[in-house]
XYZ file of C-alpha atoms in Angstrom:
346
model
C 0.000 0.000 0.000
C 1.561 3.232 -0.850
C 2.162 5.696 1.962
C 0.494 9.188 1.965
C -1.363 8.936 -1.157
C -3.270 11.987 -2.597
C -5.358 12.182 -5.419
C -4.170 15.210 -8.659
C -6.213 16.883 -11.126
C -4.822 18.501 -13.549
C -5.323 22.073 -11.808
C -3.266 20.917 -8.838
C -0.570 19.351 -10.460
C -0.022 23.006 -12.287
C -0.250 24.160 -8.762
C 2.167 21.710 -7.275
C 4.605 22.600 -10.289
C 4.478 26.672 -10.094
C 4.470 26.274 -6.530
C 7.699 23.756 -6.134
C 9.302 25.949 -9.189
C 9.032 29.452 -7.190
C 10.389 27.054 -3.377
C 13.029 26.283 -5.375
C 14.051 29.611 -6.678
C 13.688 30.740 -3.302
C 16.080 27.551 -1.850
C 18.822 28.685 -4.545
C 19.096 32.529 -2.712
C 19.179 30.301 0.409
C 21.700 28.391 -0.876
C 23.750 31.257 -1.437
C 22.747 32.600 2.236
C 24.349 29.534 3.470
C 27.897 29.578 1.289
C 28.079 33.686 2.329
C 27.917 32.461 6.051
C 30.298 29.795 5.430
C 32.897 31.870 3.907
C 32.190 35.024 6.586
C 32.759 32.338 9.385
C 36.152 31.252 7.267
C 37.106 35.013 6.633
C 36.942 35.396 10.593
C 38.713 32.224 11.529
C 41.393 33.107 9.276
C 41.991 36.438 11.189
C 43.275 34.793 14.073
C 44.836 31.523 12.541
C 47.903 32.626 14.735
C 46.361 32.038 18.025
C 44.594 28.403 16.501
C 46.406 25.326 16.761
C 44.913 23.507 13.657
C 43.118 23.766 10.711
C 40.130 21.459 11.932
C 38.283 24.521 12.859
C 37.528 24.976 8.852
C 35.907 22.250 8.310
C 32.131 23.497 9.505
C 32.758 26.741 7.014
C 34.382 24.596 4.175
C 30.920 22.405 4.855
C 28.641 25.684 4.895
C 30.192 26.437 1.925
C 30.224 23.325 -0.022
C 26.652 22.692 0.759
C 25.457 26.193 -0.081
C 27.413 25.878 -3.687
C 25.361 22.120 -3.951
C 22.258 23.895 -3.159
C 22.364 26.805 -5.695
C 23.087 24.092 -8.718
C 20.297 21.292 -7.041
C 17.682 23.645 -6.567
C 18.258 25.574 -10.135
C 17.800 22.413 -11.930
C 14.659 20.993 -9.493
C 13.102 24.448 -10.834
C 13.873 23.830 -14.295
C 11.981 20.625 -14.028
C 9.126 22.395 -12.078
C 8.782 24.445 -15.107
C 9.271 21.862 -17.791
C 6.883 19.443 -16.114
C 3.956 21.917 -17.355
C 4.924 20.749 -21.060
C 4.421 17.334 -22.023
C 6.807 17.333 -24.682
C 9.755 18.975 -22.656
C 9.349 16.515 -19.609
C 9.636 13.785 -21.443
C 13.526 14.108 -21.574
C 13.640 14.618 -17.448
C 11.515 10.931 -17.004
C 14.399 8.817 -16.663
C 16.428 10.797 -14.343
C 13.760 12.102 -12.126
C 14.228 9.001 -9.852
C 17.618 9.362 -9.553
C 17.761 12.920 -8.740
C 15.139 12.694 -5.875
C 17.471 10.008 -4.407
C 20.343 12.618 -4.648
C 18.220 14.638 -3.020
C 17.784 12.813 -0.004
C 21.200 12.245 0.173
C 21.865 16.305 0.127
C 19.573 16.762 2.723
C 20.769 14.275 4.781
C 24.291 15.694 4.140
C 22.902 19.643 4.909
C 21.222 18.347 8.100
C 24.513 16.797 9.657
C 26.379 19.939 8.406
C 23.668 21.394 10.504
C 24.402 19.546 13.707
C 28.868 20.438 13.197
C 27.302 23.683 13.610
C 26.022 23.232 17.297
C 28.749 20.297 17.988
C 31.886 21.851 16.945
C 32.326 23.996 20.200
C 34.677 21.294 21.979
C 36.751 20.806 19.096
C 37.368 24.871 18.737
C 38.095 25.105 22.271
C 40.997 22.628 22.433
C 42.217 24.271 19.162
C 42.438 27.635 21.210
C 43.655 26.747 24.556
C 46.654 25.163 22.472
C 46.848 28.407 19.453
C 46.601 31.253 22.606
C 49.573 29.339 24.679
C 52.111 29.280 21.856
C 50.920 32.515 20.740
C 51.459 33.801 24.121
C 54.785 32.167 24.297
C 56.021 34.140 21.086
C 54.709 37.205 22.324
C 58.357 38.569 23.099
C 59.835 37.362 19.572
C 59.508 40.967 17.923
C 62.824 40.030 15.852
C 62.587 36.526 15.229
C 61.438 36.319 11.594
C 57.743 34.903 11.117
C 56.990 35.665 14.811
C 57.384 39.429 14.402
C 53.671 39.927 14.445
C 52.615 37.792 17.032
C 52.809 41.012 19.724
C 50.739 43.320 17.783
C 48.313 40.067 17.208
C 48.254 39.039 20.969
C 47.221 43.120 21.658
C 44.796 43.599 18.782
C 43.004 40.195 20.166
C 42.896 41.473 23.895
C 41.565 44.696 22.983
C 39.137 44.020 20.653
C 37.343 41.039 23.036
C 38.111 42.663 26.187
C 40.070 39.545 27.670
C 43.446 38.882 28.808
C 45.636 35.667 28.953
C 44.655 32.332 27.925
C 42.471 31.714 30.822
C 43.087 34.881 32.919
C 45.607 37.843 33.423
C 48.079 35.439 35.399
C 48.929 33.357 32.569
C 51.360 35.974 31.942
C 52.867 35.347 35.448
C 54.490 32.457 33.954
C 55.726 33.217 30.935
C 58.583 35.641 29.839
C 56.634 38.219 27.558
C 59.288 41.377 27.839
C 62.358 40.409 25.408
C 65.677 40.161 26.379
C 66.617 42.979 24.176
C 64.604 45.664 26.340
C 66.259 44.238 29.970
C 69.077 45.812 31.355
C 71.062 42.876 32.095
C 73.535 44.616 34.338
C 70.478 45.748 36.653
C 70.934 43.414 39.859
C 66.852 43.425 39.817
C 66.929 41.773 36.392
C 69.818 39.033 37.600
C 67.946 37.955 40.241
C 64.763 37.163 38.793
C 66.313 35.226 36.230
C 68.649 33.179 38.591
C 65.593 32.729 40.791
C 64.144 31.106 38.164
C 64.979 27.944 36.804
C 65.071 28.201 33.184
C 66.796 31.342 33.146
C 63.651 32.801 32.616
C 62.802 37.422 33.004
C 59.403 36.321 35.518
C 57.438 39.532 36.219
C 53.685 39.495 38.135
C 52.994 41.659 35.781
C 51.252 41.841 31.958
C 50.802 43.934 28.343
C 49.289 47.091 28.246
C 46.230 45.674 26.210
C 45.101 43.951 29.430
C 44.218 47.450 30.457
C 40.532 47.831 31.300
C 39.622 51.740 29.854
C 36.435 51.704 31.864
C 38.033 51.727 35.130
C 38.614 55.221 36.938
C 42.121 54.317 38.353
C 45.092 54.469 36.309
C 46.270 51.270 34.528
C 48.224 48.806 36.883
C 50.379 46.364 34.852
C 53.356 45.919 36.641
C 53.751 44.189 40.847
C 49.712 43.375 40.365
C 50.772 40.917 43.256
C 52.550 43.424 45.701
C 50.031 45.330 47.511
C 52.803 48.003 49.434
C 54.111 48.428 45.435
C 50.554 50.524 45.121
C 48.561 52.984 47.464
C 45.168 51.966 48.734
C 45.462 49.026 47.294
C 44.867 45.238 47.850
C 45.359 42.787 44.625
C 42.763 40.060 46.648
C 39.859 42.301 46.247
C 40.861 44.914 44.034
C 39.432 44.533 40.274
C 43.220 45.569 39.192
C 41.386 47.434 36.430
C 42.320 44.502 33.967
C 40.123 42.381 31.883
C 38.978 39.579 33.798
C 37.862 37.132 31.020
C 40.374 35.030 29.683
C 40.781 35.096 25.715
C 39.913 31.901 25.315
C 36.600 32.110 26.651
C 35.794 35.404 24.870
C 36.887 33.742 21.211
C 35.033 30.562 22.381
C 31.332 32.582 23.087
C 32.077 34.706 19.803
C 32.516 31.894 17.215
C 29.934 29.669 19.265
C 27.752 32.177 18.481
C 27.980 32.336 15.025
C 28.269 28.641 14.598
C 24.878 28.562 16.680
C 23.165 31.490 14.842
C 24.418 29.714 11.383
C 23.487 25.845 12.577
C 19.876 27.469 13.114
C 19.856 29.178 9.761
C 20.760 25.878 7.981
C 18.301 23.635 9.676
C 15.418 26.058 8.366
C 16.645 25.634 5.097
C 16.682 21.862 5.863
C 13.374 21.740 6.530
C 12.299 24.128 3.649
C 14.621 21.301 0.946
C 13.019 18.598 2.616
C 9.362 19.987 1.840
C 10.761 20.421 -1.398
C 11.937 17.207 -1.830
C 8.609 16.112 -1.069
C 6.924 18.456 -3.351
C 9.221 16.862 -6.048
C 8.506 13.480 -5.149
C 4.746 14.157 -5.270
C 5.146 15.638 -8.657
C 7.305 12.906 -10.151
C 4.478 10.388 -9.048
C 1.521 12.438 -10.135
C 2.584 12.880 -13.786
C 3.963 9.122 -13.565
C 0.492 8.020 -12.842
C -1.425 9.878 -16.026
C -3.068 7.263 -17.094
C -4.002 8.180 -20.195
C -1.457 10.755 -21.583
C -4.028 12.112 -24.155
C -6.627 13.693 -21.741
C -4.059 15.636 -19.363
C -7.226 16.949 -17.670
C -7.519 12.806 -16.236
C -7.199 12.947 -12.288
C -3.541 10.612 -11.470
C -2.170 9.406 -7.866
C 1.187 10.825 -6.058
C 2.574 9.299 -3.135
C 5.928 9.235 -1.283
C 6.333 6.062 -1.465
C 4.917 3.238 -3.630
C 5.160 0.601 -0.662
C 4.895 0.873 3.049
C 7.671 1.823 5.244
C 8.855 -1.607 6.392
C 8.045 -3.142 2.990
C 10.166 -0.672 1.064
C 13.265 -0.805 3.593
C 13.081 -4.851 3.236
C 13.165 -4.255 -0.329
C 16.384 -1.937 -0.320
C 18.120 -4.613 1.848
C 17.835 -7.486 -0.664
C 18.358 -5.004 -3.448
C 21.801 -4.561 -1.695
C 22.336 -8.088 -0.905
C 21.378 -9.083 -4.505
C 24.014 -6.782 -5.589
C 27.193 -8.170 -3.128
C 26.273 -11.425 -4.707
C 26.747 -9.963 -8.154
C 29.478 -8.473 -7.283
C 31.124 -12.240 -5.573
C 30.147 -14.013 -9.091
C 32.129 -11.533 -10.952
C 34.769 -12.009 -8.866
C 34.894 -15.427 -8.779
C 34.661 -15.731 -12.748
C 37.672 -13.678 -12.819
C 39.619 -15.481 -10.388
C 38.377 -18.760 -12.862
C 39.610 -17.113 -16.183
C 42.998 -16.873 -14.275
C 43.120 -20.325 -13.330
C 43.706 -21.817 -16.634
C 45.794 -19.256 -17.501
C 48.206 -19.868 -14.922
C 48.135 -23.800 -15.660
């Protein structure tokens, strides 16, 4: 028994047609929608590559955009069909690949619904990638004259200020790294000697960080330097003081801006889902309606569409020995081979 069958005159299959041909016209400016906000989201990851560890992080706006490029040409040849299927003459060349392409079709939207769900699930993934990116970019931080680390300062300082954070986690990350370069300390200070031979790689330790930690808001004068030493400052206590710094950490600030956009871009893609999928049944409806014309000569003749011919469990039973009808196909073949070789090698 076939499964959600309706009845078409000829009136509603025009309908159906002009209908599905202005969805899909409308799917192929979503389609671009969707490859825009795929290659927005790579545009901004690409900004701060420095402070990412990988490159997996481009793999939900490579998807965004190779699923918004698939629906542009899918959904601009669905309409051309829409609009051919009102002639006769000019949909007799689409009959024998209609079936095919609605089984693309499925496939695409299965394809845009799991790009759909990266969007929402990629937020552990991108926050590994930037605990590891921010800690080595931190680290270089003091390399203003080593060659392809040169920009790494003003990168570190444009990120801070821009998102308001400091450090990886928090302003004391900098507490244990060396972020001033050698080349600005006075070695022959006895300050500077003993921090570094109180430390045991050598290392110029200050409780201290950058400039761009600076919080603007605050009414006190920047504090960047002793943030630990409380008789360093007057009226001042770094335990309950707000030290006028940015208290997020960067990572967290780049984490709740690009799960944001993956959010706000996951949601946008699964309502184009469901508007393909309608589509796709549209489609399906169509094929079957003009399929079932019984008599091509009176096109005014009421036909049947359904989405599927059989039943639900009947169809899937009939996929599985479809597929196990063609493994042993595929196991004759190769045993006639291996036969033909036999003699051969006699």
């Amino acid at each position: 028994m076939a499964l959600m069958k309706m009845k078409f005159d000829q009136k509603k299959r025009v309908k159906l047609a002009q209908g599905l041909w202005l969805m899909n016209w409308l799917s192929v400016l979503a389609g671009i929608v969707i490859f825009s906000l795929g290659l927005f989201l790579k545009i901004e990851l690409r900004k701060r590559s420095e402070v990412m560890d990988n490159s997996e992080s481009h793999f939900v706006p490579n998807s965004l955009i190779g699923v918004g490029v698939l629906s542009v040409v899918f959904n601009s040849l669905a309409g051309k069909i829409c609009y051919d299927s009102l002639d006769p003459v000019k949909y007799a060349k689409w009959r024998p690949w209609l079936k095919p392409y609605l089984a693309v079709c499925v496939l695409f939207n299965i394809v845009l619904f799991l790009v759909s769900l990266c969007c929402f699930l990629m937020r552990g993934s991108l926050e590994s990638t930037l605990a590891h990116g921010l800690k080595n970019g931190m680290k270089y931080y003091r390399d203003t004259d080593t060659p392809g680390r040169c920009f790494m300062k003003k990168t570190i300082d444009m990120l801070q200020i821009e998102f308001k954070c400091c450090g990886n986690n928090g302003f004391r990350d900098w507490f244990e790294i060396q972020w001033i370069s050698n080349r600005y300390l006075d070695f022959s200070s006895k300050e500077v000697k003993d921090r570094i031979k109180s430390n045991v790689d050598g290392r110029y330790l200050v409780d201290g960080v950058p400039f761009s930690c600076c919080n603007p808001n605050s009414p006190r004068p920047c504090i960047q330097y002793q943030l630990t030493n409380n008789s360093a400052h007057y009226s001042y206590d770094h335990q309950t003081e707000e030290l006028n710094l940015w208290v997020l950490g960067c990572r967290a600030a780049l984490l709740n801006y690009y799960s944001s956009l993956m959010n706000s871009m996951g949601a946008v893609t699964l309502l184009v889902w469901l508007f393909e999928v309608s589509i796709t049944i549209g489609l399906r409806y169509l094929h079957t309606a003009l399929e079932n014309v019984s008599n091509s000569e009176d096109p005014e003749c009421e036909s049947e569409g359904w989405l599927l011919e059989k039943s639900v469990p009947e169809t899937w039973k009939a996929f599985l020995e479809s597929l196990k009808k063609l493994g042993k196909s595929n196991q004759v073949d190769a045993e006639g081979a291996e036969a033909g070789q036999a003699p051969e090698a006699g």
